[in-house]
PDB file of C-alpha atoms and ligand atoms in Angstrom:
ATOM      1  CA  MET A1376     136.219  97.244  87.032  1.00  0.00           C
ATOM      2  CA  LYS A1377     133.226  97.678  89.347  1.00  0.00           C
ATOM      3  CA  ALA A1378     130.675  94.885  89.691  1.00  0.00           C
ATOM      4  CA  TYR A1379     128.125  94.812  86.847  1.00  0.00           C
ATOM      5  CA  LYS A1380     124.865  93.458  88.226  1.00  0.00           C
ATOM      6  CA  LYS A1381     121.428  92.674  86.831  1.00  0.00           C
ATOM      7  CA  ILE A1382     118.954  94.583  88.954  1.00  0.00           C
ATOM      8  CA  LEU A1383     115.154  94.463  88.760  1.00  0.00           C
ATOM      9  CA  THR A1384     113.369  97.505  90.103  1.00  0.00           C
ATOM     10  CA  ILE A1385     109.611  97.448  90.628  1.00  0.00           C
ATOM     11  CA  GLN A1386     107.844 100.777  91.076  1.00  0.00           C
ATOM     12  CA  ASP A1387     105.467 103.076  89.220  1.00  0.00           C
ATOM     13  CA  ILE A1388     106.045 105.247  86.216  1.00  0.00           C
ATOM     14  CA  SER A1389     104.991 108.753  87.151  1.00  0.00           C
ATOM     15  CA  CYS A1390     105.309 110.224  83.667  1.00  0.00           C
ATOM     16  CA  VAL A1391     106.055 113.689  85.086  1.00  0.00           C
ATOM     17  CA  GLY A1392     107.437 114.317  88.551  1.00  0.00           C
ATOM     18  CA  GLN A1393     110.986 112.938  88.838  1.00  0.00           C
ATOM     19  CA  CYS A1394     110.255 110.027  91.133  1.00  0.00           C
ATOM     20  CA  SER A1395     110.086 106.240  91.112  1.00  0.00           C
ATOM     21  CA  LEU A1396     111.149 104.633  87.790  1.00  0.00           C
ATOM     22  CA  THR A1397     112.092 107.880  86.036  1.00  0.00           C
ATOM     23  CA  VAL A1398     114.654 108.307  88.824  1.00  0.00           C
ATOM     24  CA  ALA A1399     115.623 104.681  89.576  1.00  0.00           C
ATOM     25  CA  LEU A1400     116.361 103.666  85.986  1.00  0.00           C
ATOM     26  CA  PRO A1401     118.820 106.492  85.191  1.00  0.00           C
ATOM     27  CA  ILE A1402     120.502 106.319  88.599  1.00  0.00           C
ATOM     28  CA  LEU A1403     121.022 102.543  88.553  1.00  0.00           C
ATOM     29  CA  SER A1404     122.225 102.734  84.933  1.00  0.00           C
ATOM     30  CA  ALA A1405     124.640 105.537  85.821  1.00  0.00           C
ATOM     31  CA  ALA A1406     125.868 103.395  88.704  1.00  0.00           C
ATOM     32  CA  GLY A1407     126.897 100.915  86.017  1.00  0.00           C
ATOM     33  CA  HIS A1408     124.257  98.183  86.283  1.00  0.00           C
ATOM     34  CA  GLU A1409     121.888  96.451  83.894  1.00  0.00           C
ATOM     35  CA  THR A1410     118.540  97.778  85.051  1.00  0.00           C
ATOM     36  CA  CYS A1411     115.385  95.790  84.327  1.00  0.00           C
ATOM     37  CA  ILE A1412     112.079  97.393  85.195  1.00  0.00           C
ATOM     38  CA  LEU A1413     108.616  96.258  86.161  1.00  0.00           C
ATOM     39  CA  PRO A1414     106.185  99.196  86.222  1.00  0.00           C
ATOM     40  CA  SER A1415     103.628  98.802  89.004  1.00  0.00           C
ATOM     41  CA  ALA A1416     101.321 101.496  87.602  1.00  0.00           C
ATOM     42  CA  VAL A1417     101.414 104.382  85.147  1.00  0.00           C
ATOM     43  CA  LEU A1418     100.405 107.809  86.459  1.00  0.00           C
ATOM     44  CA  SER A1419     100.339 111.103  84.611  1.00  0.00           C
ATOM     45  CA  THR A1420     102.227 112.644  87.558  1.00  0.00           C
ATOM     46  CA  HIS A1421     103.064 111.624  91.109  1.00  0.00           C
ATOM     47  CA  THR A1422     100.374 112.106  93.743  1.00  0.00           C
ATOM     48  CA  ALA A1423     102.133 114.627  95.992  1.00  0.00           C
ATOM     49  CA  GLY A1424     100.931 118.031  94.902  1.00  0.00           C
ATOM     50  CA  PHE A1425      99.478 117.599  91.411  1.00  0.00           C
ATOM     51  CA  LYS A1426      95.683 117.468  91.219  1.00  0.00           C
ATOM     52  CA  GLY A1427      93.604 115.158  89.002  1.00  0.00           C
ATOM     53  CA  PHE A1428      96.389 112.731  88.121  1.00  0.00           C
ATOM     54  CA  THR A1429      95.551 109.606  86.085  1.00  0.00           C
ATOM     55  CA  PHE A1430      96.331 106.149  87.490  1.00  0.00           C
ATOM     56  CA  ARG A1431      96.574 102.946  85.423  1.00  0.00           C
ATOM     57  CA  ASP A1432      97.045  99.971  87.719  1.00  0.00           C
ATOM     58  CA  LEU A1433      99.244  97.265  86.135  1.00  0.00           C
ATOM     59  CA  THR A1434      98.634  94.639  88.845  1.00  0.00           C
ATOM     60  CA  ASP A1435      96.994  92.167  86.453  1.00  0.00           C
ATOM     61  CA  ASP A1436     100.031  92.152  84.129  1.00  0.00           C
ATOM     62  CA  ILE A1437     102.499  91.173  86.822  1.00  0.00           C
ATOM     63  CA  PRO A1438     101.811  87.411  87.161  1.00  0.00           C
ATOM     64  CA  GLU A1439     102.099  86.912  83.373  1.00  0.00           C
ATOM     65  CA  ILE A1440     105.330  88.903  83.222  1.00  0.00           C
ATOM     66  CA  ARG A1441     106.728  86.873  86.135  1.00  0.00           C
ATOM     67  CA  LYS A1442     105.781  83.586  84.479  1.00  0.00           C
ATOM     68  CA  HIS A1443     107.390  84.624  81.196  1.00  0.00           C
ATOM     69  CA  TRP A1444     110.647  85.556  82.943  1.00  0.00           C
ATOM     70  CA  GLU A1445     110.580  82.265  84.835  1.00  0.00           C
ATOM     71  CA  LYS A1446     110.156  80.324  81.556  1.00  0.00           C
ATOM     72  CA  GLU A1447     113.082  82.242  80.058  1.00  0.00           C
ATOM     73  CA  ASN A1448     115.131  81.495  83.197  1.00  0.00           C
ATOM     74  CA  ILE A1449     115.677  85.214  83.798  1.00  0.00           C
ATOM     75  CA  LYS A1450     116.990  85.803  87.328  1.00  0.00           C
ATOM     76  CA  PHE A1451     118.328  88.861  89.096  1.00  0.00           C
ATOM     77  CA  ASP A1452     121.275  89.775  91.315  1.00  0.00           C
ATOM     78  CA  ALA A1453     119.073  92.257  93.140  1.00  0.00           C
ATOM     79  CA  ILE A1454     115.410  93.187  93.352  1.00  0.00           C
ATOM     80  CA  TYR A1455     114.568  96.681  94.555  1.00  0.00           C
ATOM     81  CA  THR A1456     110.968  97.768  95.122  1.00  0.00           C
ATOM     82  CA  GLY A1457     109.495 101.241  95.554  1.00  0.00           C
ATOM     83  CA  TYR A1458     105.948 102.615  95.206  1.00  0.00           C
ATOM     84  CA  LEU A1459     103.575  99.707  94.554  1.00  0.00           C
ATOM     85  CA  GLY A1460     100.115 100.205  93.110  1.00  0.00           C
ATOM     86  CA  SER A1461      97.820  97.857  95.063  1.00  0.00           C
ATOM     87  CA  ILE A1462      97.585  95.360  97.899  1.00  0.00           C
ATOM     88  CA  ARG A1463      97.322  92.402  95.488  1.00  0.00           C
ATOM     89  CA  GLN A1464     100.387  93.678  93.697  1.00  0.00           C
ATOM     90  CA  ILE A1465     102.462  93.440  96.870  1.00  0.00           C
ATOM     91  CA  GLU A1466     101.510  89.752  97.067  1.00  0.00           C
ATOM     92  CA  TYR A1467     102.676  89.265  93.441  1.00  0.00           C
ATOM     93  CA  VAL A1468     105.932  91.037  94.226  1.00  0.00           C
ATOM     94  CA  ARG A1469     106.531  88.561  97.052  1.00  0.00           C
ATOM     95  CA  GLU A1470     106.146  85.758  94.469  1.00  0.00           C
ATOM     96  CA  ILE A1471     108.786  87.514  92.361  1.00  0.00           C
ATOM     97  CA  PHE A1472     111.117  87.566  95.385  1.00  0.00           C
ATOM     98  CA  ASP A1473     110.490  83.825  95.822  1.00  0.00           C
ATOM     99  CA  THR A1474     111.093  82.794  92.211  1.00  0.00           C
ATOM    100  CA  LEU A1475     113.353  85.233  90.307  1.00  0.00           C
ATOM    101  CA  LYS A1476     116.373  85.724  92.577  1.00  0.00           C
ATOM    102  CA  LYS A1477     119.810  84.302  91.806  1.00  0.00           C
ATOM    103  CA  ASP A1478     121.196  82.262  94.716  1.00  0.00           C
ATOM    104  CA  ASP A1479     123.124  85.174  96.264  1.00  0.00           C
ATOM    105  CA  ALA A1480     120.647  87.894  95.275  1.00  0.00           C
ATOM    106  CA  VAL A1481     119.939  90.863  97.546  1.00  0.00           C
ATOM    107  CA  THR A1482     116.470  92.349  98.102  1.00  0.00           C
ATOM    108  CA  PHE A1483     115.830  96.007  98.899  1.00  0.00           C
ATOM    109  CA  VAL A1484     112.417  97.369  99.900  1.00  0.00           C
ATOM    110  CA  ASP A1485     111.706 101.077 100.007  1.00  0.00           C
ATOM    111  CA  PRO A1486     108.198 100.971 101.532  1.00  0.00           C
ATOM    112  CA  ALA A1487     107.318 104.147  99.641  1.00  0.00           C
ATOM    113  CA  MET A1488     103.900 104.816 101.177  1.00  0.00           C
ATOM    114  CA  ALA A1489     104.122 107.745 103.583  1.00  0.00           C
ATOM    115  CA  ASP A1490     105.955 110.904 104.650  1.00  0.00           C
ATOM    116  CA  ASN A1491     105.631 113.701 107.202  1.00  0.00           C
ATOM    117  CA  GLY A1492     103.414 111.585 109.461  1.00  0.00           C
ATOM    118  CA  LYS A1493     100.842 110.701 106.757  1.00  0.00           C
ATOM    119  CA  LEU A1494     100.144 107.944 104.238  1.00  0.00           C
ATOM    120  CA  TYR A1495     100.245 108.945 100.549  1.00  0.00           C
ATOM    121  CA  PRO A1496      96.769 109.637  99.072  1.00  0.00           C
ATOM    122  CA  LEU A1497      95.985 106.188  97.604  1.00  0.00           C
ATOM    123  CA  PHE A1498      96.991 104.066 100.614  1.00  0.00           C
ATOM    124  CA  ASP A1499      95.273 102.825 103.789  1.00  0.00           C
ATOM    125  CA  LEU A1500      96.045 100.630 106.804  1.00  0.00           C
ATOM    126  CA  GLU A1501      95.229  97.457 104.870  1.00  0.00           C
ATOM    127  CA  TYR A1502      97.965  98.410 102.412  1.00  0.00           C
ATOM    128  CA  VAL A1503     100.353  98.921 105.337  1.00  0.00           C
ATOM    129  CA  GLU A1504      99.601  95.398 106.604  1.00  0.00           C
ATOM    130  CA  GLU A1505     100.497  93.874 103.237  1.00  0.00           C
ATOM    131  CA  MET A1506     103.598  96.054 102.929  1.00  0.00           C
ATOM    132  CA  LYS A1507     104.790  94.725 106.305  1.00  0.00           C
ATOM    133  CA  LYS A1508     104.989  91.199 104.848  1.00  0.00           C
ATOM    134  CA  LEU A1509     107.191  92.372 101.972  1.00  0.00           C
ATOM    135  CA  ALA A1510     109.304  94.785 104.000  1.00  0.00           C
ATOM    136  CA  PHE A1511     110.022  92.372 106.828  1.00  0.00           C
ATOM    137  CA  SER A1512     111.257  89.744 104.355  1.00  0.00           C
ATOM    138  CA  ALA A1513     113.779  92.100 102.722  1.00  0.00           C
ATOM    139  CA  ASP A1514     117.545  92.007 103.174  1.00  0.00           C
ATOM    140  CA  TYR A1515     117.561  95.827 103.246  1.00  0.00           C
ATOM    141  CA  ILE A1516     114.664  98.072 104.135  1.00  0.00           C
ATOM    142  CA  ILE A1517     114.960 101.805 103.384  1.00  0.00           C
ATOM    143  CA  PRO A1518     112.121 103.633 105.152  1.00  0.00           C
ATOM    144  CA  ASN A1519     111.776 107.206 106.357  1.00  0.00           C
ATOM    145  CA  ILE A1520     110.602 107.735 109.943  1.00  0.00           C
ATOM    146  CA  THR A1521     106.904 107.936 109.002  1.00  0.00           C
ATOM    147  CA  GLU A1522     107.076 104.630 107.122  1.00  0.00           C
ATOM    148  CA  ALA A1523     109.012 103.011 109.971  1.00  0.00           C
ATOM    149  CA  CYS A1524     106.245 104.118 112.379  1.00  0.00           C
ATOM    150  CA  TYR A1525     103.494 102.659 110.200  1.00  0.00           C
ATOM    151  CA  LEU A1526     105.431  99.391 109.857  1.00  0.00           C
ATOM    152  CA  THR A1527     106.041  99.043 113.607  1.00  0.00           C
ATOM    153  CA  GLY A1528     102.899 100.630 115.064  1.00  0.00           C
ATOM    154  CA  ARG A1529     104.983 103.298 116.819  1.00  0.00           C
ATOM    155  CA  GLU A1530     103.691 106.837 117.302  1.00  0.00           C
ATOM    156  CA  TYR A1531     105.067 109.338 114.751  1.00  0.00           C
ATOM    157  CA  LYS A1532     106.917 112.218 116.407  1.00  0.00           C
ATOM    158  CA  GLU A1533     108.396 115.311 114.797  1.00  0.00           C
ATOM    159  CA  LYS A1534     110.779 115.864 117.692  1.00  0.00           C
ATOM    160  CA  TYR A1535     112.513 112.877 119.201  1.00  0.00           C
ATOM    161  CA  ASP A1536     115.726 111.695 120.805  1.00  0.00           C
ATOM    162  CA  GLU A1537     118.125 108.822 120.230  1.00  0.00           C
ATOM    163  CA  SER A1538     116.142 106.380 122.376  1.00  0.00           C
ATOM    164  CA  TYR A1539     113.042 106.878 120.154  1.00  0.00           C
ATOM    165  CA  ILE A1540     115.114 106.056 117.061  1.00  0.00           C
ATOM    166  CA  GLU A1541     116.797 103.080 118.779  1.00  0.00           C
ATOM    167  CA  ASP A1542     113.370 101.662 119.628  1.00  0.00           C
ATOM    168  CA  LEU A1543     112.113 102.192 116.042  1.00  0.00           C
ATOM    169  CA  VAL A1544     115.155 100.539 114.484  1.00  0.00           C
ATOM    170  CA  GLY A1545     115.048  97.715 117.046  1.00  0.00           C
ATOM    171  CA  ALA A1546     111.391  97.070 116.214  1.00  0.00           C
ATOM    172  CA  LEU A1547     112.172  96.846 112.476  1.00  0.00           C
ATOM    173  CA  LEU A1548     115.095  94.466 113.054  1.00  0.00           C
ATOM    174  CA  GLY A1549     112.974  92.454 115.491  1.00  0.00           C
ATOM    175  CA  SER A1550     110.294  92.033 112.813  1.00  0.00           C
ATOM    176  CA  GLY A1551     112.686  90.283 110.445  1.00  0.00           C
ATOM    177  CA  CYS A1552     114.456  92.973 108.378  1.00  0.00           C
ATOM    178  CA  GLY A1553     118.118  91.997 108.006  1.00  0.00           C
ATOM    179  CA  ASN A1554     119.386  95.561 107.661  1.00  0.00           C
ATOM    180  CA  VAL A1555     117.714  98.901 108.260  1.00  0.00           C
ATOM    181  CA  ILE A1556     118.623 102.119 106.459  1.00  0.00           C
ATOM    182  CA  LEU A1557     116.471 104.725 108.222  1.00  0.00           C
ATOM    183  CA  THR A1558     116.492 108.081 106.439  1.00  0.00           C
ATOM    184  CA  GLY A1559     115.735 111.613 107.616  1.00  0.00           C
ATOM    185  CA  VAL A1560     116.901 111.164 111.204  1.00  0.00           C
ATOM    186  CA  SER A1561     117.565 114.641 112.557  1.00  0.00           C
ATOM    187  CA  TYR A1562     118.501 115.598 116.120  1.00  0.00           C
ATOM    188  CA  ASP A1563     119.001 119.341 115.554  1.00  0.00           C
ATOM    189  CA  SER A1564     117.943 122.106 113.179  1.00  0.00           C
ATOM    190  CA  THR A1565     121.073 122.191 110.983  1.00  0.00           C
ATOM    191  CA  THR A1566     121.885 118.511 110.414  1.00  0.00           C
ATOM    192  CA  THR A1567     120.074 115.337 109.434  1.00  0.00           C
ATOM    193  CA  GLY A1568     121.266 111.836 108.671  1.00  0.00           C
ATOM    194  CA  VAL A1569     120.799 108.151 108.106  1.00  0.00           C
ATOM    195  CA  VAL A1570     120.884 105.270 110.592  1.00  0.00           C
ATOM    196  CA  VAL A1571     122.474 102.097 109.217  1.00  0.00           C
ATOM    197  CA  ALA A1572     121.729  99.138 111.461  1.00  0.00           C
ATOM    198  CA  ASN A1573     121.775  95.371 111.642  1.00  0.00           C
ATOM    199  CA  GLU A1574     121.739  92.870 114.511  1.00  0.00           C
ATOM    200  CA  THR A1575     125.393  93.519 115.355  1.00  0.00           C
ATOM    201  CA  GLU A1576     125.953  97.254 114.873  1.00  0.00           C
ATOM    202  CA  THR A1577     124.258 100.615 114.448  1.00  0.00           C
ATOM    203  CA  LYS A1578     125.958 103.585 112.790  1.00  0.00           C
ATOM    204  CA  TYR A1579     124.791 107.104 112.012  1.00  0.00           C
ATOM    205  CA  TYR A1580     125.849 109.188 109.015  1.00  0.00           C
ATOM    206  CA  ARG A1581     125.200 112.868 109.721  1.00  0.00           C
ATOM    207  CA  HIS A1582     125.065 115.503 106.995  1.00  0.00           C
ATOM    208  CA  VAL A1583     123.858 119.041 106.388  1.00  0.00           C
ATOM    209  CA  LYS A1584     120.084 119.674 106.501  1.00  0.00           C
ATOM    210  CA  LEU A1585     118.915 121.999 103.749  1.00  0.00           C
ATOM    211  CA  PRO A1586     116.115 124.440 104.522  1.00  0.00           C
ATOM    212  CA  ARG A1587     113.822 123.129 101.762  1.00  0.00           C
ATOM    213  CA  GLY A1588     112.620 119.514 101.633  1.00  0.00           C
ATOM    214  CA  SER A1589     111.956 118.192  98.142  1.00  0.00           C
ATOM    215  CA  HIS A1590     109.658 115.605  96.588  1.00  0.00           C
ATOM    216  CA  GLY A1591     111.222 112.462  95.200  1.00  0.00           C
ATOM    217  CA  THR A1592     114.347 112.587  97.339  1.00  0.00           C
ATOM    218  CA  GLY A1593     113.433 109.267  98.992  1.00  0.00           C
ATOM    219  CA  ASP A1594     113.529 107.622  95.561  1.00  0.00           C
ATOM    220  CA  VAL A1595     116.784 109.362  94.613  1.00  0.00           C
ATOM    221  CA  TYR A1596     118.285 108.232  97.910  1.00  0.00           C
ATOM    222  CA  ALA A1597     117.151 104.588  97.695  1.00  0.00           C
ATOM    223  CA  SER A1598     118.235 104.263  94.043  1.00  0.00           C
ATOM    224  CA  ALA A1599     121.676 105.711  94.764  1.00  0.00           C
ATOM    225  CA  PHE A1600     122.006 103.434  97.807  1.00  0.00           C
ATOM    226  CA  VAL A1601     121.148 100.307  95.784  1.00  0.00           C
ATOM    227  CA  GLY A1602     123.474 101.370  92.940  1.00  0.00           C
ATOM    228  CA  ALA A1603     126.395 102.039  95.286  1.00  0.00           C
ATOM    229  CA  PHE A1604     125.840  98.863  97.297  1.00  0.00           C
ATOM    230  CA  MET A1605     125.569  96.596  94.260  1.00  0.00           C
ATOM    231  CA  SER A1606     128.827  98.119  92.964  1.00  0.00           C
ATOM    232  CA  GLY A1607     130.599  96.673  95.995  1.00  0.00           C
ATOM    233  CA  ASN A1608     130.456  99.439  98.619  1.00  0.00           C
ATOM    234  CA  SER A1609     129.526  98.540 102.205  1.00  0.00           C
ATOM    235  CA  ALA A1610     126.065  99.444 103.508  1.00  0.00           C
ATOM    236  CA  TYR A1611     127.486 102.357 105.514  1.00  0.00           C
ATOM    237  CA  GLU A1612     129.560 103.671 102.569  1.00  0.00           C
ATOM    238  CA  SER A1613     126.532 103.321 100.290  1.00  0.00           C
ATOM    239  CA  ALA A1614     124.342 105.169 102.790  1.00  0.00           C
ATOM    240  CA  ALA A1615     126.893 108.010 102.930  1.00  0.00           C
ATOM    241  CA  ILE A1616     127.338 108.183  99.132  1.00  0.00           C
ATOM    242  CA  ALA A1617     123.547 108.237  98.626  1.00  0.00           C
ATOM    243  CA  ALA A1618     123.124 110.951 101.288  1.00  0.00           C
ATOM    244  CA  ASP A1619     125.839 113.189  99.823  1.00  0.00           C
ATOM    245  CA  TYR A1620     124.428 112.728  96.318  1.00  0.00           C
ATOM    246  CA  THR A1621     120.880 113.540  97.474  1.00  0.00           C
ATOM    247  CA  VAL A1622     122.106 116.706  99.231  1.00  0.00           C
ATOM    248  CA  LYS A1623     123.794 117.799  95.992  1.00  0.00           C
ATOM    249  CA  CYS A1624     120.567 117.128  94.044  1.00  0.00           C
ATOM    250  CA  ILE A1625     118.606 119.329  96.473  1.00  0.00           C
ATOM    251  CA  GLU A1626     121.290 122.050  96.348  1.00  0.00           C
ATOM    252  CA  ASN A1627     120.995 121.946  92.577  1.00  0.00           C
ATOM    253  CA  THR A1628     117.230 122.572  92.823  1.00  0.00           C
ATOM    254  CA  VAL A1629     116.539 124.919  95.756  1.00  0.00           C
ATOM    255  CA  ASP A1630     117.106 128.157  93.870  1.00  0.00           C
ATOM    256  CA  ASP A1631     114.362 127.309  91.338  1.00  0.00           C
ATOM    257  CA  PRO A1632     110.917 127.864  92.926  1.00  0.00           C
ATOM    258  CA  ASP A1633     109.135 126.474  89.834  1.00  0.00           C
ATOM    259  CA  HIS A1634     110.819 123.104  90.320  1.00  0.00           C
ATOM    260  CA  TRP A1635     108.783 122.101  93.412  1.00  0.00           C
ATOM    261  CA  TYR A1636     107.794 118.588  92.290  1.00  0.00           C
ATOM    262  CA  GLY A1637     111.179 116.818  92.256  1.00  0.00           C
ATOM    263  CA  VAL A1638     114.932 117.355  92.240  1.00  0.00           C
ATOM    264  CA  LYS A1639     117.234 118.072  89.318  1.00  0.00           C
ATOM    265  CA  PHE A1640     119.235 114.896  89.868  1.00  0.00           C
ATOM    266  CA  GLU A1641     120.524 114.457  86.306  1.00  0.00           C
ATOM    267  CA  PRO A1642     123.295 117.117  86.190  1.00  0.00           C
ATOM    268  CA  VAL A1643     124.715 115.686  89.438  1.00  0.00           C
ATOM    269  CA  LEU A1644     125.016 112.098  88.126  1.00  0.00           C
ATOM    270  CA  PRO A1645     128.753 112.558  87.335  1.00  0.00           C
ATOM    271  CA  TYR A1646     129.329 113.192  91.064  1.00  0.00           C
ATOM    272  CA  LEU A1647     127.553 109.926  91.929  1.00  0.00           C
ATOM    273  CA  ILE A1648     129.503 107.980  89.316  1.00  0.00           C
ATOM    274  CA  GLU A1649     132.776 109.404  90.656  1.00  0.00           C
ATOM    275  CA  ARG A1650     131.888 108.440  94.250  1.00  0.00           C
ATOM    276  CA  ILE A1651     130.757 104.919  93.355  1.00  0.00           C
TER     277      ILE A1651
HETATM  278  O1  LIG B 945     108.283 109.440  95.653  1.00  0.00           O
HETATM  279  C1  LIG B 945     107.396 108.508  96.065  1.00  0.00           C
HETATM  280  C2  LIG B 945     106.255 108.396  95.114  1.00  0.00           C
HETATM  281  C3  LIG B 945     106.330 107.518  94.059  1.00  0.00           C
HETATM  282  N1  LIG B 945     105.311 107.361  93.180  1.00  0.00           N
HETATM  283  C4  LIG B 945     104.185 108.085  93.320  1.00  0.00           C
HETATM  284  C5  LIG B 945     104.054 108.995  94.353  1.00  0.00           C
HETATM  285  C6  LIG B 945     105.107 109.168  95.277  1.00  0.00           C
HETATM  286  C7  LIG B 945     104.984 110.127  96.378  1.00  0.00           C
HETATM  287  O2  LIG B 945     104.035 110.786  96.567  1.00  0.00           O
HETATM  288  O3  LIG B 945     102.941 109.714  94.452  1.00  0.00           O
HETATM  289  C8  LIG B 945     103.075 107.886  92.350  1.00  0.00           C
END
């Protein structure tokens, strides 16, 4: 019997778009965990490609929800955060980290705020500063290279070598992150991979690079990583399982040009369950 954990995930509900909570909830459930959710905002769609999306910020609800859970003595084995809706909200999430963790709980922060060298539409450098406080306090941080650059003040480069990545990872570890899972690290045109690092060792999991990038794969990856890790796999095994699963999700989507906004992750869930 795999570990059955109580996980809280805090991120937005993009009603359409296969990202954030509509990805995290099914993936963590499929991984075999009780999955509690705290929606950071409700959007009609995600912000990467749809125009005129609605955005309902739920920041003001969070302190009351936290207080209620505290009164009910509800605590979590893991807290995993993704896209957060406002600067004040990040502060409230830090209070949740401080008050709702079980003694041996693990925290995971996917600083979902940027990609391809740019911040997502609703964010600015003030948001980045607040995200640093949350990210640097996490047991596991799961950024892509763009997010790692914003968090460390390093220049974003499309082409780089191993020493650039070593410096980036070293800067994240030096800022307080216990473990770094850096995604989308590619040294050639046919492969990409994930760096898994802590103070004592750094490993690289290399896998095939598919010609088409897809929206929402960061959320699929982070959710699969958290699910695999909380089931008892090591960080490196979890990073590999999540990478292989994400590749399969993209493979399952690339031949459908209409499905540009996310990946068809659902039919591939049996593969993830089998691997976990
Ligand atoms: O996949 C990250 C993400 C999550 N939530 C919202 C987004 C994005 C990426 O653009 O817009 C609302």
